[in-house]
C-alpha cells in the first residue's frame, strides 16, 4: 500500500541507461518504425497524429472512454465547440476516418485498464499510458500492460509529475505508480522526456533489453545516425576526391609519426 511519507525511490541500476530527450517528438523519432502502437487516453488526437506522422506504425489501437463531451468546458472553451458538434468519440473517429477505414487504427471505447486487458497478450511494441492519473488508475493500467507488451517492448507513461496544471490541489499518482511498477517488474528507464511545463513522459522497458543489447543498440535514433555516417564514409571512400587526396593523407600520416 502506498505510504505518502515514503517516496518510492528507483534504484540506480534501473536508471543508469536513462537519457534525457527534449520533447515527445524527439522521443518518437527514437522509437521503432512500423510497430504495433497503443495509446491509452487519446484526447482529441494530438499525440495520435504525431505518432502516425513520425513512427508510421503498422497498427494503432486507441483506447478511451470518450467522456470528455460530458465536460462543460475544455481548455476554457465549451466542449461542444471543441468537438465541433461531433461528440468526443465522433470527433476522434472523424479526424482519423481514413486510417480507421484502412484498418490501421482500431478504436476501443472502454475504461483504460479493461481496454488494455482486451488486447492480445504479447502483441504490443509501444504503449502510451495517458488516461486517469490517480495512483490506483495508473497502477491498474500498468498492471494490465504487463502481459500485453512484447519482451522487447516499451511502456511510456505521460505526466510523470506530482500535480495537475490547475489549482485543484490534487496529487497525481503517476510517479508513485510508475516507480513501484519499475521496481516490482524490473523495468528500467530508457528516456526521460522533457516538456516545456515539465509534464514529462518516461519511457520504460524490461531491464534485460538494456543489459543484453547495450544501450546504443536499442536506440533507433543513434543507430540511424550511425548508419548515415557509415554510408557517407563509404561514399567518400569511393569518390574520386578521396582517391586523389590519398597521397596527401599518406604524407600527413608519415609526418605525424615523426
Ligand atoms: C489528456 S487526454 C489524452 C491526450 C492525448 N494522449 C495526447 O497527448 O494528445 C486524457 C484522455 O484520457 C481519457 N480518460 C480519462 N480517464 C479515463 C479512463 N479511466 N478510461 C479511459 N479513458 C480515460 C479522457 O477521455 C481523455 O481523452
mmCIF file of C-alpha atoms and ligand atoms in Angstrom:
data_model
loop_
_atom_site.group_PDB
_atom_site.id
_atom_site.type_symbol
_atom_site.label_atom_id
_atom_site.label_comp_id
_atom_site.label_asym_id
_atom_site.label_seq_id
_atom_site.Cartn_x
_atom_site.Cartn_y
_atom_site.Cartn_z
ATOM 1 C CA UNK A 1 0.000 0.000 0.000
ATOM 2 C CA UNK A 2 1.243 3.496 -0.871
ATOM 3 C CA UNK A 3 2.654 5.475 2.046
ATOM 4 C CA UNK A 4 2.761 9.199 1.168
ATOM 5 C CA UNK A 5 5.531 9.763 3.708
ATOM 6 C CA UNK A 6 7.827 7.256 1.997
ATOM 7 C CA UNK A 7 8.816 8.249 -1.516
ATOM 8 C CA UNK A 8 9.401 5.265 -3.759
ATOM 9 C CA UNK A 9 12.957 5.697 -4.930
ATOM 10 C CA UNK A 10 14.077 3.984 -8.113
ATOM 11 C CA UNK A 11 17.326 2.049 -7.558
ATOM 12 C CA UNK A 12 20.319 3.265 -9.599
ATOM 13 C CA UNK A 13 20.592 0.160 -11.807
ATOM 14 C CA UNK A 14 17.127 0.903 -13.263
ATOM 15 C CA UNK A 15 18.195 4.459 -14.110
ATOM 16 C CA UNK A 16 21.760 4.066 -15.293
ATOM 17 C CA UNK A 17 20.888 3.896 -19.006
ATOM 18 C CA UNK A 18 18.259 6.662 -18.967
ATOM 19 C CA UNK A 19 18.785 9.644 -21.203
ATOM 20 C CA UNK A 20 17.021 12.966 -21.217
ATOM 21 C CA UNK A 21 15.423 13.978 -24.508
ATOM 22 C CA UNK A 22 13.976 17.336 -25.455
ATOM 23 C CA UNK A 23 10.363 16.552 -26.333
ATOM 24 C CA UNK A 24 7.763 13.918 -27.185
ATOM 25 C CA UNK A 25 8.577 14.466 -30.846
ATOM 26 C CA UNK A 26 12.255 13.789 -30.151
ATOM 27 C CA UNK A 27 11.231 10.639 -28.248
ATOM 28 C CA UNK A 28 9.047 9.438 -31.149
ATOM 29 C CA UNK A 29 11.977 9.810 -33.548
ATOM 30 C CA UNK A 30 13.884 7.329 -31.380
ATOM 31 C CA UNK A 31 11.164 4.675 -31.387
ATOM 32 C CA UNK A 32 10.960 1.895 -33.963
ATOM 33 C CA UNK A 33 9.018 2.458 -37.195
ATOM 34 C CA UNK A 34 6.351 0.021 -38.315
ATOM 35 C CA UNK A 35 5.486 -1.139 -34.809
ATOM 36 C CA UNK A 36 2.286 -2.119 -33.003
ATOM 37 C CA UNK A 37 1.374 1.046 -31.082
ATOM 38 C CA UNK A 38 -1.338 1.548 -28.444
ATOM 39 C CA UNK A 39 -2.393 4.892 -26.973
ATOM 40 C CA UNK A 40 -4.456 4.781 -23.785
ATOM 41 C CA UNK A 41 -6.281 8.087 -23.412
ATOM 42 C CA UNK A 42 -6.277 9.753 -26.825
ATOM 43 C CA UNK A 43 -7.974 13.105 -26.128
ATOM 44 C CA UNK A 44 -8.543 14.960 -29.378
ATOM 45 C CA UNK A 45 -5.840 13.024 -31.184
ATOM 46 C CA UNK A 46 -2.884 15.420 -30.936
ATOM 47 C CA UNK A 47 -0.432 12.688 -29.983
ATOM 48 C CA UNK A 48 -2.081 10.116 -32.254
ATOM 49 C CA UNK A 49 -1.358 12.426 -35.186
ATOM 50 C CA UNK A 50 2.299 12.773 -34.165
ATOM 51 C CA UNK A 51 2.691 9.008 -33.836
ATOM 52 C CA UNK A 52 1.142 8.478 -37.286
ATOM 53 C CA UNK A 53 3.419 11.071 -38.845
ATOM 54 C CA UNK A 54 6.696 10.201 -37.146
ATOM 55 C CA UNK A 55 6.507 6.468 -36.363
ATOM 56 C CA UNK A 56 4.308 5.211 -39.220
ATOM 57 C CA UNK A 57 3.078 2.293 -37.060
ATOM 58 C CA UNK A 58 1.792 -0.865 -38.727
ATOM 59 C CA UNK A 59 -1.133 -0.892 -36.285
ATOM 60 C CA UNK A 60 -2.513 1.626 -33.843
ATOM 61 C CA UNK A 61 -5.090 0.981 -31.104
ATOM 62 C CA UNK A 62 -6.825 3.970 -29.495
ATOM 63 C CA UNK A 63 -8.348 3.250 -26.083
ATOM 64 C CA UNK A 64 -10.524 5.874 -24.389
ATOM 65 C CA UNK A 65 -13.822 6.118 -22.544
ATOM 66 C CA UNK A 66 -14.563 9.158 -24.731
ATOM 67 C CA UNK A 67 -16.326 11.030 -21.963
ATOM 68 C CA UNK A 68 -14.867 14.494 -22.490
ATOM 69 C CA UNK A 69 -18.026 15.698 -24.247
ATOM 70 C CA UNK A 70 -19.793 15.464 -20.876
ATOM 71 C CA UNK A 71 -17.468 18.147 -19.517
ATOM 72 C CA UNK A 72 -18.825 21.668 -19.981
ATOM 73 C CA UNK A 73 -15.554 23.483 -20.591
ATOM 74 C CA UNK A 74 -12.376 22.121 -22.158
ATOM 75 C CA UNK A 75 -9.303 24.345 -22.251
ATOM 76 C CA UNK A 76 -11.617 27.274 -21.469
ATOM 77 C CA UNK A 77 -13.948 26.559 -24.410
ATOM 78 C CA UNK A 78 -17.355 24.840 -24.446
ATOM 79 C CA UNK A 79 -16.638 21.178 -25.154
ATOM 80 C CA UNK A 80 -19.344 21.085 -27.865
ATOM 81 C CA UNK A 81 -17.318 23.745 -29.700
ATOM 82 C CA UNK A 82 -14.038 21.841 -29.244
ATOM 83 C CA UNK A 83 -15.668 18.703 -30.684
ATOM 84 C CA UNK A 84 -17.312 20.700 -33.484
ATOM 85 C CA UNK A 85 -20.655 19.051 -32.722
ATOM 86 C CA UNK A 86 -19.306 15.511 -33.246
ATOM 87 C CA UNK A 87 -19.053 14.453 -29.599
ATOM 88 C CA UNK A 88 -15.738 13.151 -28.242
ATOM 89 C CA UNK A 89 -15.619 9.758 -29.959
ATOM 90 C CA UNK A 90 -17.169 11.120 -33.159
ATOM 91 C CA UNK A 91 -14.570 13.896 -33.323
ATOM 92 C CA UNK A 92 -11.679 11.450 -32.903
ATOM 93 C CA UNK A 93 -13.108 8.981 -35.416
ATOM 94 C CA UNK A 94 -13.775 11.765 -37.905
ATOM 95 C CA UNK A 95 -10.185 13.013 -37.533
ATOM 96 C CA UNK A 96 -8.769 9.545 -38.250
ATOM 97 C CA UNK A 97 -11.508 8.397 -40.623
ATOM 98 C CA UNK A 98 -9.052 7.390 -43.365
ATOM 99 C CA UNK A 99 -6.790 5.377 -41.022
ATOM 100 C CA UNK A 100 -9.799 3.666 -39.412
ATOM 101 C CA UNK A 101 -11.136 2.898 -42.897
ATOM 102 C CA UNK A 102 -7.907 1.150 -43.931
ATOM 103 C CA UNK A 103 -7.796 -0.828 -40.674
ATOM 104 C CA UNK A 104 -4.626 0.897 -39.476
ATOM 105 C CA UNK A 105 -6.406 2.455 -36.480
ATOM 106 C CA UNK A 106 -8.735 0.496 -34.182
ATOM 107 C CA UNK A 107 -10.824 2.371 -31.630
ATOM 108 C CA UNK A 108 -11.781 0.731 -28.329
ATOM 109 C CA UNK A 109 -14.297 2.644 -26.245
ATOM 110 C CA UNK A 110 -13.614 1.438 -22.731
ATOM 111 C CA UNK A 111 -12.233 2.213 -19.324
ATOM 112 C CA UNK A 112 -8.469 2.191 -19.646
ATOM 113 C CA UNK A 113 -7.449 -0.972 -17.747
ATOM 114 C CA UNK A 114 -10.301 -3.017 -19.244
ATOM 115 C CA UNK A 115 -9.421 -1.779 -22.745
ATOM 116 C CA UNK A 116 -5.774 -2.759 -22.278
ATOM 117 C CA UNK A 117 -6.835 -6.167 -20.902
ATOM 118 C CA UNK A 118 -8.795 -6.786 -24.119
ATOM 119 C CA UNK A 119 -5.607 -6.680 -26.234
ATOM 120 C CA UNK A 120 -3.931 -9.982 -27.160
ATOM 121 C CA UNK A 121 -1.032 -10.966 -24.904
ATOM 122 C CA UNK A 122 2.489 -10.255 -26.127
ATOM 123 C CA UNK A 123 1.262 -8.128 -29.036
ATOM 124 C CA UNK A 124 2.335 -4.566 -28.290
ATOM 125 C CA UNK A 125 5.622 -2.845 -29.143
ATOM 126 C CA UNK A 126 4.835 0.529 -27.592
ATOM 127 C CA UNK A 127 2.000 1.510 -25.256
ATOM 128 C CA UNK A 128 1.418 5.115 -24.203
ATOM 129 C CA UNK A 129 -0.461 5.466 -20.894
ATOM 130 C CA UNK A 130 -2.256 8.820 -20.576
ATOM 131 C CA UNK A 131 -5.744 8.300 -19.101
ATOM 132 C CA UNK A 132 -6.758 8.735 -15.428
ATOM 133 C CA UNK A 133 -3.703 9.961 -13.488
ATOM 134 C CA UNK A 134 -4.712 8.824 -9.996
ATOM 135 C CA UNK A 135 -2.453 6.294 -8.293
ATOM 136 C CA UNK A 136 -4.990 3.440 -8.406
ATOM 137 C CA UNK A 137 -5.793 4.011 -12.072
ATOM 138 C CA UNK A 138 -2.173 4.252 -13.254
ATOM 139 C CA UNK A 139 -1.299 1.208 -11.164
ATOM 140 C CA UNK A 140 -4.146 -0.769 -12.755
ATOM 141 C CA UNK A 141 -3.211 0.439 -16.258
ATOM 142 C CA UNK A 142 0.423 -0.571 -15.826
ATOM 143 C CA UNK A 143 -0.526 -3.982 -14.400
ATOM 144 C CA UNK A 144 -2.799 -4.518 -17.394
ATOM 145 C CA UNK A 145 0.032 -3.519 -19.769
ATOM 146 C CA UNK A 146 2.487 -6.085 -18.389
ATOM 147 C CA UNK A 147 1.324 -9.222 -20.286
ATOM 148 C CA UNK A 148 0.488 -7.214 -23.424
ATOM 149 C CA UNK A 149 3.900 -5.674 -24.056
ATOM 150 C CA UNK A 150 6.352 -7.844 -26.010
ATOM 151 C CA UNK A 151 9.599 -8.721 -24.251
ATOM 152 C CA UNK A 152 11.365 -6.063 -26.331
ATOM 153 C CA UNK A 153 8.514 -3.574 -25.893
ATOM 154 C CA UNK A 154 8.213 -0.217 -24.197
ATOM 155 C CA UNK A 155 5.691 1.445 -21.905
ATOM 156 C CA UNK A 156 5.535 5.232 -21.967
ATOM 157 C CA UNK A 157 3.899 6.962 -19.026
ATOM 158 C CA UNK A 158 2.653 10.507 -19.554
ATOM 159 C CA UNK A 159 2.568 13.303 -16.971
ATOM 160 C CA UNK A 160 5.282 11.951 -14.710
ATOM 161 C CA UNK A 161 4.575 14.863 -12.413
ATOM 162 C CA UNK A 162 3.040 15.316 -8.950
ATOM 163 C CA UNK A 163 0.221 17.801 -9.542
ATOM 164 C CA UNK A 164 -2.025 18.875 -12.398
ATOM 165 C CA UNK A 165 -1.688 22.294 -14.055
ATOM 166 C CA UNK A 166 -4.918 23.629 -12.483
ATOM 167 C CA UNK A 167 -5.293 24.864 -8.908
ATOM 168 C CA UNK A 168 -7.211 21.779 -7.755
ATOM 169 C CA UNK A 169 -4.557 20.766 -5.240
ATOM 170 C CA UNK A 170 -4.895 17.172 -6.478
ATOM 171 C CA UNK A 171 -1.971 14.808 -6.222
ATOM 172 C CA UNK A 172 -1.293 12.684 -9.296
ATOM 173 C CA UNK A 173 -0.221 9.118 -8.637
ATOM 174 C CA UNK A 174 1.791 8.739 -11.821
ATOM 175 C CA UNK A 175 5.251 8.958 -10.245
ATOM 176 C CA UNK A 176 4.482 6.573 -7.375
ATOM 177 C CA UNK A 177 2.669 4.022 -9.506
ATOM 178 C CA UNK A 178 5.375 4.099 -12.189
ATOM 179 C CA UNK A 179 8.303 3.821 -9.771
ATOM 180 C CA UNK A 180 6.586 0.991 -7.916
ATOM 181 C CA UNK A 181 5.910 -0.840 -11.189
ATOM 182 C CA UNK A 182 9.510 -0.422 -12.361
ATOM 183 C CA UNK A 183 10.867 -1.915 -9.154
ATOM 184 C CA UNK A 184 8.329 -4.742 -8.934
ATOM 185 C CA UNK A 185 8.773 -5.820 -12.568
ATOM 186 C CA UNK A 186 12.402 -4.873 -13.204
ATOM 187 C CA UNK A 187 11.701 -2.207 -15.802
ATOM 188 C CA UNK A 188 14.456 0.304 -16.488
ATOM 189 C CA UNK A 189 14.040 3.888 -17.588
ATOM 190 C CA UNK A 190 15.230 4.405 -21.137
ATOM 191 C CA UNK A 191 14.242 8.040 -21.698
ATOM 192 C CA UNK A 192 13.144 10.909 -19.521
ATOM 193 C CA UNK A 193 11.202 13.139 -21.904
ATOM 194 C CA UNK A 194 11.108 16.857 -21.186
ATOM 195 C CA UNK A 195 8.060 19.031 -21.771
ATOM 196 C CA UNK A 196 8.085 22.823 -21.540
ATOM 197 C CA UNK A 197 5.902 22.889 -18.400
ATOM 198 C CA UNK A 198 7.607 19.762 -17.051
ATOM 199 C CA UNK A 199 4.641 17.482 -17.803
ATOM 200 C CA UNK A 200 7.272 14.934 -18.673
ATOM 201 C CA UNK A 201 6.993 11.403 -20.066
ATOM 202 C CA UNK A 202 9.102 8.428 -19.082
ATOM 203 C CA UNK A 203 9.876 5.517 -21.391
ATOM 204 C CA UNK A 204 10.450 2.244 -19.567
ATOM 205 C CA UNK A 205 11.411 -1.185 -20.830
ATOM 206 C CA UNK A 206 12.390 -4.501 -19.259
ATOM 207 C CA UNK A 207 15.896 -4.053 -17.885
ATOM 208 C CA UNK A 208 17.075 -7.150 -19.796
ATOM 209 C CA UNK A 209 16.666 -5.171 -23.041
ATOM 210 C CA UNK A 210 19.147 -2.628 -21.855
ATOM 211 C CA UNK A 211 21.616 -5.135 -20.415
ATOM 212 C CA UNK A 212 21.527 -7.594 -23.305
ATOM 213 C CA UNK A 213 21.626 -5.266 -26.257
ATOM 214 C CA UNK A 214 23.671 -2.434 -24.800
ATOM 215 C CA UNK A 215 22.050 0.948 -24.788
ATOM 216 C CA UNK A 216 23.269 2.187 -28.144
ATOM 217 C CA UNK A 217 21.869 -0.786 -29.985
ATOM 218 C CA UNK A 218 18.373 -0.249 -28.634
ATOM 219 C CA UNK A 219 18.399 3.435 -29.565
ATOM 220 C CA UNK A 220 16.865 3.687 -33.029
ATOM 221 C CA UNK A 221 17.914 7.306 -33.408
ATOM 222 C CA UNK A 222 21.570 6.705 -32.598
ATOM 223 C CA UNK A 223 21.559 3.657 -34.880
ATOM 224 C CA UNK A 224 20.088 5.705 -37.752
ATOM 225 C CA UNK A 225 22.702 8.442 -37.297
ATOM 226 C CA UNK A 226 25.461 5.809 -37.233
ATOM 227 C CA UNK A 227 24.125 4.136 -40.402
ATOM 228 C CA UNK A 228 24.013 7.549 -42.125
ATOM 229 C CA UNK A 229 27.629 8.286 -41.156
ATOM 230 C CA UNK A 230 28.800 4.857 -42.318
ATOM 231 C CA UNK A 231 27.055 5.404 -45.667
ATOM 232 C CA UNK A 232 28.691 8.827 -46.024
ATOM 233 C CA UNK A 233 32.161 7.436 -45.251
ATOM 234 C CA UNK A 234 31.658 4.624 -47.770
ATOM 235 C CA UNK A 235 30.607 7.192 -50.415
ATOM 236 C CA UNK A 236 33.649 9.346 -49.631
ATOM 237 C CA UNK A 237 35.998 6.377 -49.924
ATOM 238 C CA UNK A 238 34.552 5.573 -53.337
ATOM 239 C CA UNK A 239 34.733 9.179 -54.540
ATOM 240 C CA UNK A 240 37.499 10.435 -56.853
ATOM 241 C CA UNK A 241 38.432 13.265 -54.430
ATOM 242 C CA UNK A 242 39.155 10.631 -51.766
ATOM 243 C CA UNK A 243 41.431 8.754 -54.184
ATOM 244 C CA UNK A 244 43.144 11.951 -55.459
ATOM 245 C CA UNK A 245 43.947 13.105 -51.925
ATOM 246 C CA UNK A 246 45.229 9.655 -50.858
ATOM 247 C CA UNK A 247 48.963 10.592 -51.319
ATOM 248 C CA UNK A 248 48.434 13.753 -49.252
ATOM 249 C CA UNK A 249 46.762 11.805 -46.430
ATOM 250 C CA UNK A 250 49.592 9.234 -46.517
ATOM 251 C CA UNK A 251 52.183 12.024 -46.360
ATOM 252 C CA UNK A 252 50.431 13.728 -43.452
ATOM 253 C CA UNK A 253 50.306 10.393 -41.568
ATOM 254 C CA UNK A 254 54.050 9.956 -42.142
ATOM 255 C CA UNK A 255 54.705 13.477 -40.893
ATOM 256 C CA UNK A 256 52.589 12.886 -37.780
ATOM 257 C CA UNK A 257 54.642 9.812 -36.934
ATOM 258 C CA UNK A 258 57.906 11.844 -36.726
HETATM 259 C C1 LIG B 1 -5.047 14.217 -21.545
HETATM 260 S S1 LIG B 1 -6.157 13.339 -22.540
HETATM 261 C C2 LIG B 1 -5.075 12.424 -23.593
HETATM 262 C C3 LIG B 1 -4.243 13.252 -24.504
HETATM 263 C C4 LIG B 1 -3.523 12.509 -25.567
HETATM 264 N N1 LIG B 1 -2.828 11.315 -25.062
HETATM 265 C C5 LIG B 1 -2.498 13.427 -26.214
HETATM 266 O O1 LIG B 1 -1.392 13.523 -25.681
HETATM 267 O O2 LIG B 1 -2.810 14.049 -27.223
HETATM 268 C C6 LIG B 1 -6.729 12.116 -21.480
HETATM 269 C C7 LIG B 1 -7.739 11.177 -22.114
HETATM 270 O O3 LIG B 1 -7.926 10.077 -21.242
HETATM 271 C C8 LIG B 1 -9.289 9.714 -21.270
HETATM 272 N N2 LIG B 1 -9.551 9.056 -19.987
HETATM 273 C C9 LIG B 1 -9.503 9.587 -18.740
HETATM 274 N N3 LIG B 1 -9.768 8.663 -17.819
HETATM 275 C C10 LIG B 1 -10.018 7.515 -18.477
HETATM 276 C C11 LIG B 1 -10.332 6.192 -18.073
HETATM 277 N N4 LIG B 1 -10.434 5.863 -16.791
HETATM 278 N N5 LIG B 1 -10.514 5.269 -19.019
HETATM 279 C C12 LIG B 1 -10.371 5.567 -20.339
HETATM 280 N N6 LIG B 1 -10.058 6.799 -20.785
HETATM 281 C C13 LIG B 1 -9.883 7.758 -19.866
HETATM 282 C C14 LIG B 1 -10.033 11.007 -21.473
HETATM 283 O O4 LIG B 1 -11.287 10.758 -22.069
HETATM 284 C C15 LIG B 1 -9.098 11.781 -22.377
HETATM 285 O O5 LIG B 1 -9.417 11.600 -23.714
#
